[in-house]
XYZ file of C-alpha atoms in Angstrom:
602
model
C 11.947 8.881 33.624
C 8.517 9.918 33.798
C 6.807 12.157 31.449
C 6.715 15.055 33.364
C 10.219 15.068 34.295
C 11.294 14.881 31.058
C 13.431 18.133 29.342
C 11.832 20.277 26.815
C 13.216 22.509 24.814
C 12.170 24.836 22.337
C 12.308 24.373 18.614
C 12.737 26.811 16.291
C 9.043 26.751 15.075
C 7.556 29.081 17.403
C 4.588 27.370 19.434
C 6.062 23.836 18.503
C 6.972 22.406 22.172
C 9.063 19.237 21.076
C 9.749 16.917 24.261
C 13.464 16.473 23.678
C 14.721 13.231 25.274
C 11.656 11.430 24.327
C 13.439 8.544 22.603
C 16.801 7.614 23.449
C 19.312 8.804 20.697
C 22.093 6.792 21.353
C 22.461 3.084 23.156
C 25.014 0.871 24.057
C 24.383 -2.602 23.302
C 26.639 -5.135 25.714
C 26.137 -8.992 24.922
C 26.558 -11.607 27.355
C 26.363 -15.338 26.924
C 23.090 -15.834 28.753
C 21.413 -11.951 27.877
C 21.456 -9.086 26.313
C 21.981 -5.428 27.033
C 20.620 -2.021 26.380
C 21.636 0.708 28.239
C 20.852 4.298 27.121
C 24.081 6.353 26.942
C 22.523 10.113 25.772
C 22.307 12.949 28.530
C 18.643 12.847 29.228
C 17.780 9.458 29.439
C 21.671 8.019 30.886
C 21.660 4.862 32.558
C 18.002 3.684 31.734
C 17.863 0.237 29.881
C 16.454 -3.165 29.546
C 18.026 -6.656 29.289
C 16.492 -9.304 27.350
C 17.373 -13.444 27.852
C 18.698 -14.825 25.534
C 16.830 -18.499 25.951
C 13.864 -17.188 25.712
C 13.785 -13.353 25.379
C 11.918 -12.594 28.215
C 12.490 -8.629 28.596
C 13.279 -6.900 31.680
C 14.168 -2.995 32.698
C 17.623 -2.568 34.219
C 17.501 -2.458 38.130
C 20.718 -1.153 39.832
C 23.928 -1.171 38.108
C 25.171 -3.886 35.844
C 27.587 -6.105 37.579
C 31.172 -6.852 37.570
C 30.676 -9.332 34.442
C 32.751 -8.608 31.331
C 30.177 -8.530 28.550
C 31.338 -10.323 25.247
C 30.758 -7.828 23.160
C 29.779 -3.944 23.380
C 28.742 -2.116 20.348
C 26.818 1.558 19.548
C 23.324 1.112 18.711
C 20.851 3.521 17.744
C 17.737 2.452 18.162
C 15.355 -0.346 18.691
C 13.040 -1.170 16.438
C 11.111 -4.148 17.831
C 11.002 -7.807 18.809
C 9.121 -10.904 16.971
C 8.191 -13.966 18.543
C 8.904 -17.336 16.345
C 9.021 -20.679 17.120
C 12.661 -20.997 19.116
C 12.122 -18.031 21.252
C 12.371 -14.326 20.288
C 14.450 -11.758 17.783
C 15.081 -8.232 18.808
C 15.411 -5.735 15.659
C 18.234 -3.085 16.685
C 19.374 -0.389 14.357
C 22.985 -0.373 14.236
C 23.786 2.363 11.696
C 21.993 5.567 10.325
C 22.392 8.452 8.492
C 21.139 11.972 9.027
C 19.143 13.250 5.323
C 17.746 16.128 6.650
C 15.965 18.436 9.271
C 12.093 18.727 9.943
C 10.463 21.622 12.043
C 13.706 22.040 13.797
C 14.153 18.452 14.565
C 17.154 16.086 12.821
C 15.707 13.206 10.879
C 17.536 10.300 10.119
C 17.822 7.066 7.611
C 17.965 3.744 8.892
C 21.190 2.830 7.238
C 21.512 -1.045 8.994
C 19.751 -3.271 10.915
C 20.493 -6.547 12.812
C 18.164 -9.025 14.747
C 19.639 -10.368 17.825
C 18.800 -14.171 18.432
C 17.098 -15.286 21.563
C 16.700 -18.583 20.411
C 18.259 -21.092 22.988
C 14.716 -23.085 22.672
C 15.975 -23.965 19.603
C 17.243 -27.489 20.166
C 14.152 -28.591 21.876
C 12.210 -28.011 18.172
C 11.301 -31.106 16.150
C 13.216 -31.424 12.764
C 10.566 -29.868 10.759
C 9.791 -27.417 13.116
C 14.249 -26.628 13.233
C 13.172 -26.450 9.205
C 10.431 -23.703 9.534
C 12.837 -21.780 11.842
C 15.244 -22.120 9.007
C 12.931 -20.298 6.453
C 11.545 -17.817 9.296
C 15.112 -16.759 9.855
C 15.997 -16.398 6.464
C 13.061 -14.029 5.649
C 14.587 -11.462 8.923
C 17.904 -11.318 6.587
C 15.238 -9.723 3.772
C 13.759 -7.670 6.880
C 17.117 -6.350 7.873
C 17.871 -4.855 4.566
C 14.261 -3.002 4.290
C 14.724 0.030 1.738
C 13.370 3.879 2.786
C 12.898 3.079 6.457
C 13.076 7.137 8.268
C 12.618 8.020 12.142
C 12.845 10.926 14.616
C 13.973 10.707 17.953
C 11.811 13.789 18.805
C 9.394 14.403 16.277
C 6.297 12.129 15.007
C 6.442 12.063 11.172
C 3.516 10.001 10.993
C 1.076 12.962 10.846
C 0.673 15.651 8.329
C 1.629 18.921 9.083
C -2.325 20.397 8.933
C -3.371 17.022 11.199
C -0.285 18.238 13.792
C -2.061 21.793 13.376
C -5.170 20.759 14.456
C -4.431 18.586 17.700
C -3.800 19.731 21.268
C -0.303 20.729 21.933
C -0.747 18.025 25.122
C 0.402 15.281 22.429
C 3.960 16.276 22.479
C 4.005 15.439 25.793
C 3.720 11.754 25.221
C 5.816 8.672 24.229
C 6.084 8.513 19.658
C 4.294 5.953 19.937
C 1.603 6.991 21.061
C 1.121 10.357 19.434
C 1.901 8.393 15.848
C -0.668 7.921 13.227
C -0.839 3.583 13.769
C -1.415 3.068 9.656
C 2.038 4.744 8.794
C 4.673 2.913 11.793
C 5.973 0.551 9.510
C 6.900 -1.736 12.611
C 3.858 -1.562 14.322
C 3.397 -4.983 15.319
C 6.973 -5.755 16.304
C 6.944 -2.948 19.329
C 4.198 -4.815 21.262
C 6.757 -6.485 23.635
C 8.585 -3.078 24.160
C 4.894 -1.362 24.794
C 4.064 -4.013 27.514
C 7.236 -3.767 29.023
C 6.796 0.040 29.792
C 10.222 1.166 27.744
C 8.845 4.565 26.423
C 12.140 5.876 25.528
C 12.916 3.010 23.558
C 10.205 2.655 21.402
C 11.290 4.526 17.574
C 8.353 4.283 15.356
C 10.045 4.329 11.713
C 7.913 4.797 8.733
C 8.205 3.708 5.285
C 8.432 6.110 2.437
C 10.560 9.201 1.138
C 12.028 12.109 3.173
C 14.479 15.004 1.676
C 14.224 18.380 2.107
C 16.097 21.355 0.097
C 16.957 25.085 0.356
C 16.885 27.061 -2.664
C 17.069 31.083 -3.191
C 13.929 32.596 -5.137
C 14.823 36.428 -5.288
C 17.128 36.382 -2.964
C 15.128 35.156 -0.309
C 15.656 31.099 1.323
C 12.754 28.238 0.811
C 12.886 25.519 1.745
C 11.056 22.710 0.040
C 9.932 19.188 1.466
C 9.150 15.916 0.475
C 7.648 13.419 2.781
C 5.374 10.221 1.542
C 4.125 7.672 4.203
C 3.674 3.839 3.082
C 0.718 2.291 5.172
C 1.257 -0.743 6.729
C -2.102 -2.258 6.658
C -1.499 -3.927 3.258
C 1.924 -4.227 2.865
C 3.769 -6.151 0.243
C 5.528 -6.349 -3.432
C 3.985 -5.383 -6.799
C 2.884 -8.938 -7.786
C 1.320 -10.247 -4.973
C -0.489 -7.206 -3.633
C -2.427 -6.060 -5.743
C -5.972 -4.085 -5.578
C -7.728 -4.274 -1.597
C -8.284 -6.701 1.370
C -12.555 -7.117 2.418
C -11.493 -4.260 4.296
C -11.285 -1.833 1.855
C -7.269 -1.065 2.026
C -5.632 -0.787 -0.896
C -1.829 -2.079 -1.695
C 1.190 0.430 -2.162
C -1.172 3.418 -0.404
C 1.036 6.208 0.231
C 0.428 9.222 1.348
C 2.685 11.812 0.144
C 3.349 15.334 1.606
C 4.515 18.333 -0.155
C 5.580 20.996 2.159
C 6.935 24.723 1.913
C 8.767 27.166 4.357
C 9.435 30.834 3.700
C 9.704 33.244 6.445
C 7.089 33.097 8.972
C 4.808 30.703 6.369
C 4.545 27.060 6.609
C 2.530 25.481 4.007
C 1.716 22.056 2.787
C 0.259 20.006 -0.137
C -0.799 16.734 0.392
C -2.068 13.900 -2.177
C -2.192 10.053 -1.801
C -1.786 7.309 -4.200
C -2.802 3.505 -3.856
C -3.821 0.526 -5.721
C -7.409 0.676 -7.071
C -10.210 -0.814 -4.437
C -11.144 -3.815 -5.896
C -10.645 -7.399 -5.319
C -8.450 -8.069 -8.126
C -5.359 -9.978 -8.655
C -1.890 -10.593 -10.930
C -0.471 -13.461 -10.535
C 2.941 -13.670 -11.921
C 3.853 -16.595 -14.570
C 7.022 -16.102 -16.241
C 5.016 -13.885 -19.414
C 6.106 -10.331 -19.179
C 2.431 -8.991 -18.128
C 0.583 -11.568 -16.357
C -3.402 -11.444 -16.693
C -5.328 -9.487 -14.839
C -8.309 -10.939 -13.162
C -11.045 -9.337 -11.156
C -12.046 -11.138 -8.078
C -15.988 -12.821 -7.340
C -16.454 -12.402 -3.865
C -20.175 -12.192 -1.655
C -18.548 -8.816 -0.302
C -16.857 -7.345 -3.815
C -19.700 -4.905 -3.919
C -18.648 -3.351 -0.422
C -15.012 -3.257 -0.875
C -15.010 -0.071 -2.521
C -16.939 1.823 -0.465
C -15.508 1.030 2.650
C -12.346 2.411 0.824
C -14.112 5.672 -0.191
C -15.490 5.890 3.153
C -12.008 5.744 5.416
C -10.572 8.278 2.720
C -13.466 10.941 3.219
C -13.220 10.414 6.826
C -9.650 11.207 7.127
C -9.226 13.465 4.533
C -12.493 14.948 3.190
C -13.771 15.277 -0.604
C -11.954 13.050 -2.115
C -11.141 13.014 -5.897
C -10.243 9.683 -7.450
C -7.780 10.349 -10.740
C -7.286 7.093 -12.800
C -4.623 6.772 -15.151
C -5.127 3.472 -16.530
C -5.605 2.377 -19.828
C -8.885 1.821 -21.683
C -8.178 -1.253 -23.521
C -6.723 -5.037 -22.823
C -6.867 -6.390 -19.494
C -6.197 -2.656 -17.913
C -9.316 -1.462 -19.786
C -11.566 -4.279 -18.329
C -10.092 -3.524 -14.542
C -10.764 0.390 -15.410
C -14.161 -0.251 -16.706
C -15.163 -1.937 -13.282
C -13.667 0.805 -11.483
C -15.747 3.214 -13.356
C -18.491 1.113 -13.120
C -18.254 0.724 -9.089
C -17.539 4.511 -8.852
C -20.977 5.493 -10.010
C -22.483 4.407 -6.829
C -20.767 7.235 -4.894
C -22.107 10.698 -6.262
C -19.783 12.684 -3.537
C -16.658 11.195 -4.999
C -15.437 12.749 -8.410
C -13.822 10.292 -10.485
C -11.700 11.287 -13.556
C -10.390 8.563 -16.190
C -7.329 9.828 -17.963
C -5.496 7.460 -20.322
C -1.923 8.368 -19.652
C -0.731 6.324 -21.881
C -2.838 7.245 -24.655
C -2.398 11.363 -24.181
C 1.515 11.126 -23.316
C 2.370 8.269 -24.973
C 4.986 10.730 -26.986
C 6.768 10.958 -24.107
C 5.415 14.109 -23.729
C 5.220 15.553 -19.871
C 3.586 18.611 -20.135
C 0.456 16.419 -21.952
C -0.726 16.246 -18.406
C -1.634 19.764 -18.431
C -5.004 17.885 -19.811
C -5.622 16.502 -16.876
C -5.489 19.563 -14.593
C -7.313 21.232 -16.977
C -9.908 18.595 -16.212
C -9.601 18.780 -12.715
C -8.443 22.245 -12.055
C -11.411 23.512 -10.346
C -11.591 20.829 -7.499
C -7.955 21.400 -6.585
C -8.717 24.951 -6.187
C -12.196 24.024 -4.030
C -9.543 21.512 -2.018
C -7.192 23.992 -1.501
C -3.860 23.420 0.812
C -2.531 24.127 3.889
C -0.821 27.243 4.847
C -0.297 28.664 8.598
C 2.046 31.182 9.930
C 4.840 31.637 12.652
C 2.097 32.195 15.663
C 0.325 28.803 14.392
C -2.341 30.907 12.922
C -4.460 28.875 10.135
C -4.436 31.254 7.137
C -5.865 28.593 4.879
C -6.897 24.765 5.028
C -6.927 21.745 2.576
C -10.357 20.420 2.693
C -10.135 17.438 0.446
C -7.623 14.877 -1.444
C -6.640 13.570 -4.849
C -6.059 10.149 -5.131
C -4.002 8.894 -8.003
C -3.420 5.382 -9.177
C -2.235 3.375 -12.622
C -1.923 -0.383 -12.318
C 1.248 -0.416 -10.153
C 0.624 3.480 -8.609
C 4.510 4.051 -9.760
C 5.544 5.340 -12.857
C 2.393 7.013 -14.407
C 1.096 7.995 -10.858
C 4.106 9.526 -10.103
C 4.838 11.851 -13.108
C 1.329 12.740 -12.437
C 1.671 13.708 -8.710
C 5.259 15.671 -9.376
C 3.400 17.841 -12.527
C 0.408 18.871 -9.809
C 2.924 19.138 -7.440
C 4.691 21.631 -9.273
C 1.614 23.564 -10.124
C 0.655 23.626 -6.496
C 4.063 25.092 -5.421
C 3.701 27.809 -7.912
C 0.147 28.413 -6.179
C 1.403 28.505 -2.550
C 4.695 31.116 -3.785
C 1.973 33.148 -5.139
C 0.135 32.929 -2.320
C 2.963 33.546 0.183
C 4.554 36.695 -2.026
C 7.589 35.309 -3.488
C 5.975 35.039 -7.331
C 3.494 37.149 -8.744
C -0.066 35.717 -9.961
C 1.401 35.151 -13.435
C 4.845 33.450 -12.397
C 6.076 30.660 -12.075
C 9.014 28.401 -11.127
C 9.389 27.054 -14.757
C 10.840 30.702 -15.709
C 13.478 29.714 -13.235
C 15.636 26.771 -14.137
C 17.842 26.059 -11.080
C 14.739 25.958 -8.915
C 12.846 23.796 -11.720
C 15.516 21.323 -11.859
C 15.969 20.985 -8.130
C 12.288 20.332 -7.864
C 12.177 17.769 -10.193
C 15.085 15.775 -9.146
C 13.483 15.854 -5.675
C 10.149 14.120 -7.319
C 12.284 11.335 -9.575
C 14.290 10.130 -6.060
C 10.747 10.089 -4.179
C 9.799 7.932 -6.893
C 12.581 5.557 -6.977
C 12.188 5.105 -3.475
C 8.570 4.506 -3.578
C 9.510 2.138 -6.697
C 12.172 0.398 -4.686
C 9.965 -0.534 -1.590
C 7.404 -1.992 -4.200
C 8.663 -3.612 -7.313
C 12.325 -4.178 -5.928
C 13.772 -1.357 -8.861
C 13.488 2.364 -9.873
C 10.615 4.058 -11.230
C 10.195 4.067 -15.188
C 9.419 7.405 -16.587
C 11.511 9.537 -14.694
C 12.552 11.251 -17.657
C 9.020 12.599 -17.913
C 9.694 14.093 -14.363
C 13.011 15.821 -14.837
C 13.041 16.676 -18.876
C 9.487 16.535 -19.877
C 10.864 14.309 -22.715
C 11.722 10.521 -22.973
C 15.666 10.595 -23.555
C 17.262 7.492 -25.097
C 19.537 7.123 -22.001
C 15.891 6.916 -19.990
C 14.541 4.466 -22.403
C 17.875 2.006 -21.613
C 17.271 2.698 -17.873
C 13.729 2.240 -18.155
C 14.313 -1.418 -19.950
C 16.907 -2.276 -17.385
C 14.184 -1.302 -14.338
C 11.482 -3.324 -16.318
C 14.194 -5.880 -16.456
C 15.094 -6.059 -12.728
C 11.270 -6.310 -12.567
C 10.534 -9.075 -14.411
C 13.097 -10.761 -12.926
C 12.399 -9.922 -9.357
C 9.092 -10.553 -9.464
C 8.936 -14.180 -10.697
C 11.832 -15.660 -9.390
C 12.320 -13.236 -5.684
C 9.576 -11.532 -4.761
C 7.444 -14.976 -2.790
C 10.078 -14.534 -0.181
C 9.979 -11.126 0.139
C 5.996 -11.046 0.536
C 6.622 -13.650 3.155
C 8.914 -11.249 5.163
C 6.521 -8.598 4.987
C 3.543 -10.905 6.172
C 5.937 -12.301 9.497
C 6.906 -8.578 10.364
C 3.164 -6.959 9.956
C 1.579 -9.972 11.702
C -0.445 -10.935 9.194
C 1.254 -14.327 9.539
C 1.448 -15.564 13.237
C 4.203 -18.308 14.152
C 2.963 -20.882 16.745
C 4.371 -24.130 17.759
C 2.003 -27.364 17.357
C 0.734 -26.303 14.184
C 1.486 -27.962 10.653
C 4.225 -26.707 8.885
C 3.603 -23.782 6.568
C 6.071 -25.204 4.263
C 4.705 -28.825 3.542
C 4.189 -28.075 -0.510
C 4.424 -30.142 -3.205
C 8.039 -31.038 -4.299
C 7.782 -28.644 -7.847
C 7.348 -25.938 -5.497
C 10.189 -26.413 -3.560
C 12.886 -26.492 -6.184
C 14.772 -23.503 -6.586
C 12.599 -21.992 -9.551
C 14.687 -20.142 -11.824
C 17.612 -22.667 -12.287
C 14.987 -25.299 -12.954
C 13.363 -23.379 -15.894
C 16.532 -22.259 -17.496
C 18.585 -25.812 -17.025
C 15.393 -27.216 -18.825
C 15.310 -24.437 -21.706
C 18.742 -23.752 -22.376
C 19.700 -27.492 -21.971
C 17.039 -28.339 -24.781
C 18.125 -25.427 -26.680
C 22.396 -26.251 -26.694
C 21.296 -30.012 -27.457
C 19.800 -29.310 -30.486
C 22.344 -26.234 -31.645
C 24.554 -29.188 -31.001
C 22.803 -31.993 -32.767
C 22.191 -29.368 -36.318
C 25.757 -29.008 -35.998
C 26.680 -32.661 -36.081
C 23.507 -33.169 -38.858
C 25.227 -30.039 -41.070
C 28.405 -33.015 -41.192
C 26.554 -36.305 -41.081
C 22.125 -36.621 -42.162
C 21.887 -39.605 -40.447
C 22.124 -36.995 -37.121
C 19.219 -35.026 -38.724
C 16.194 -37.294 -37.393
C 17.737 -37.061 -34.121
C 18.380 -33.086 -34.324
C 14.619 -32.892 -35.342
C 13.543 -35.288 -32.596
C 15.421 -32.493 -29.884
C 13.807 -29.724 -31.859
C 10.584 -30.791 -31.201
C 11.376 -31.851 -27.576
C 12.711 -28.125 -26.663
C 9.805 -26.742 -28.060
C 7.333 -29.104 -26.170
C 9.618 -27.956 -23.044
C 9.049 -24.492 -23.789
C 5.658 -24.556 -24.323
C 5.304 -26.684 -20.941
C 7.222 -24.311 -18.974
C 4.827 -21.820 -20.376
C 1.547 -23.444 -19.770
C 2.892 -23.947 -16.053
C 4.969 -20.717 -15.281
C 3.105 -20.295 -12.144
C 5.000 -23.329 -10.548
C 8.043 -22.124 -12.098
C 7.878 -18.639 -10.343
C 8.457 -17.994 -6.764
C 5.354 -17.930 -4.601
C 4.283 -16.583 -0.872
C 4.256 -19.877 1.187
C 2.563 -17.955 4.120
C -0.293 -16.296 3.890
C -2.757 -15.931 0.314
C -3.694 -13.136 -1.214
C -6.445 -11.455 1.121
């Protein structure tokens, strides 16, 4: 269907023209024993589809109708999110489930609830052994891909943009294909839709991003408002909390995510927008089996220009930009904080605040970060936020951005977000009539507790997509107080942590580098998997056999030397080996954790 002939229909948003019919919402998936299927089964796009061959994956529109064949198998997709080349032939990523979580400027928004990757790997017997190994490990690594946490999409809508950016460009963009109207930093599968692109299949081309969507109604004197929450991973440095930490040469930063507040009340739309993300240096963490791994800053002939190529993207896209660090002073944070304070006095138009959350709210204390927009209350009001009405008119505009980061830009960063977040709402009711200049929500409860509940999700789900578990310090968020129940879910996250990142998360970063193309497959070339045999023993059985094996042999040998001394030389002898185990598995617990296999740090 071409562009022009496709439907539109109105929204309810006024002047917002969405181009209904853009991406198919519903497909029929029929598999064959030599190809695949897809056939578009909703009103406005019925009949069109691909097929894609399953030796090699070679991808084709559908031309006339489909045969008398019986397919094997004919299932409901709902969407398809890409194709990857390896080394036996091609994968195509379909969704096969979602869920609906909410509405956005009159368009439904959905969850991806499951994914599958259909094999087009006939190719595969002609591989050599070791290559029939690699395609082993590649195909293992789609499993982790397929079960990728907070992945959100539109059939109609682009939620790549901000709502002031969406303002501000010409209506003409609704007009076109997602895919081409989406912000390229925030499609989470980016590189997997280049097949679909070249192949012309428009309709079936769903850019998903990565993040946090849910919206809410609530009642504020009797009138509706509805409140949302969307954040926006980019994908240009994508990975787990370990082994991504700080930026690339290029100046982008791990776990960046750009995070949207946004308000509707009558004819008002307003938003509130704030980013987070590692801070720009070349710095690293690697994990080895101690709780908190040593930092270490990074010497590099282009360290010095890291940073401000950062600065420079961020004032670019979003204006003044004020950087809020939350970091310690002291230990290894303290040194990593020093050199970002150090690197930030080169840039004069960039504001940079240092604010020891740990120190000022180490009582569990929330509303300690009322220090901190004391500090920086006067920029937010110069910044400002976004706020139009029904006939698109812009009544007011957010000129700059704060940009919040800890270590991990998780826990602290997003207790501090939510509390300016909350002020900011307060602002923008005031603003739009609802609460007087002296008001606020925190006089009403139900609203209050709504709101916060709303931040703690958006920061398990930022926390999930990261470290693998939920965000510590949510009790900050919804009480204002650390609750004993909080600190027993807190040690069970840190827990999962620990654990996740030592022994889980080298596969995971692997996954992440095949999907976002930082790693390219290609046949001919050595293996990417030809280590050293310590590193390919499965890691944590190997360091507990050895520790608790030690351990049991001498609890057993003291036992038999409490009954007979002439066992105590020998109990002593396994003492002293289990310690000299220990401290071995210690001295080498990088070897003992799991580790990325495919690409390195930068």
């Amino acid at each position: 269907m071409s562009e022009e002939a496709q439907p539109l229909l109105h929204g309810d948003s006024g002047n917002d023209e969405l181009v209904r019919g853009l991406c198919c919402t519903e497909m029929e998936l029929r598999e064959y024993p030599d190809k695949y299927i897809v056939r578009s089964t909703d009103p406005y796009t019925v009949g069109h589809g691909f097929s894609v061959d399953r030796s090699h994956g070679v991808i084709r529109p559908l031309e006339g109708d489909l045969g008398s064949e019986n397919p094997l198998k004919v299932s409901t997709i709902y969407g398809v999110a890409g194709v990857i080349r390896l080394l036996a032939g091609s994968y195509v990523l379909v969704i096969t489930s979602r869920k609906e979580i909410g509405s956005y400027l009159g368009s439904t928004i959905y969850g991806v609830a499951s994914m599958r990757f259909l094999s087009c790997n006939e190719a595969l017997k002609e591989l050599t052994t070791q290559e029939k190994k690699d395609e082993a490990y590649f195909m293992s690594l789609l499993k982790i891909v397929e079960a990728t946490p907070g992945l959100n999409f539109s059939y109609d809508r682009d939620l790549t943009i901000n709502l002031q950016r969406s303002s501000q460009l010409a209506k003409e963009r609704t007009h076109k294909p997602l895919w081409k109207q989406a912000d390229p930093r925030f499609i989470w599968n980016r590189n997997l839709l280049e097949e679909l692109i070249e192949a012309k299949l428009d309709p079936f081309i769903i850019p998903l991003i990565q993040g946090h969507f849910q919206t809410i109604q609530f009642t504020l004197k009797d009138t509706p408002v509805k409140l949302t929450l969307i954040s926006r991973r980019c994908n240009r440095r994508l990975g787990t909390r370990m082994w991504r930490r700080g930026a690339n040469l290029e100046g982008d930063v791990a776990n960046f995510v750009e995070s949207e507040q946004i308000v509707e009340y009558g004819c008002f739309r307003s938003s509130f927008l704030q980013i987070r993300g590692s801070i720009p240096l070349l710095w690293e963490q690697i994990v080895d089996l101690s709780y908190k791994p040593e930092l270490n800053l990074i010497e590099h002939a282009e360290s010095s220009k890291v940073t401000q190529r950062h600065f420079y993207d961020l004032m670019q896209r979003y204006g003044e930009v004020l950087a809020v660090d939350l970091t310690d002073k002291h230990g290894d944070e303290g040194k990593l904080s020093h050199a970002y304070s150090v690197e930030m006095e080169k840039f004069p138009d960039v504001r940079y605040v240092s604010f020891d959350f740990h120190n000022t709210c180490g009582k569990g204390n929330f509303d300690s970060v009322q220090l901190l927009y004391d500090q920086i209350k006067e920029d937010i009001d110069k910044q400002g936020y976004f706020l139009m009405n029904a006939e698109g008119e812009l009544l007011m505009e957010q000129k700059g951005i704060i940009r919040s980061n800890c270590i991990d830009c998780l826990d602290r960063t997003n207790v501090t977000q939510s509390f300016l977040g909350r002020k900011l709402l307060d602002i923008q009711l005031q603003k739009m009539g609802l609460l007087s200049s002296n008001e606020s929500i925190t006089a009403h409860n139900n609203i209050l507790d709504i709101f916060k509940t709303v931040w703690v999700e958006h920061g398990d789900e930022i926390s999930q997509e990261y470290a693998g578990s939920h965000a510590l310090k949510g009790d900050l968020v919804r009480y204002g107080r650390q609750t004993f129940s909080g600190l027993v879910k807190d040690g069970l996250s840190a827990l999962s942590r620990y654990y996740l990142n030592n022994f889980q998360d080298g596969m995971r970063q692997d996954a992440l580098d095949l999907i976002s193309g930082q790693y390219n497959v290609s046949r001919g070339g050595p293996s990417p998997f030809q280590q050293n045999a310590l590193e390919n023993i499965s890691y944590l059985p190997l360091a507990s056999a050895v520790i608790i094996g030690g351990i049991t042999l001498t609890t057993f040998s003291l036992n038999q030397a409490g009954r007979n001394m002439q066992h105590f030389p020998a109990s002593i002898l396994l003492a002293g080996v289990t310690v000299g185990v220990v401290a071995l598995v210690k001295a080498n617990g990088k070897q003992f954790c799991s580790r990325p296999r495919l690409c390195g740090l930068y």
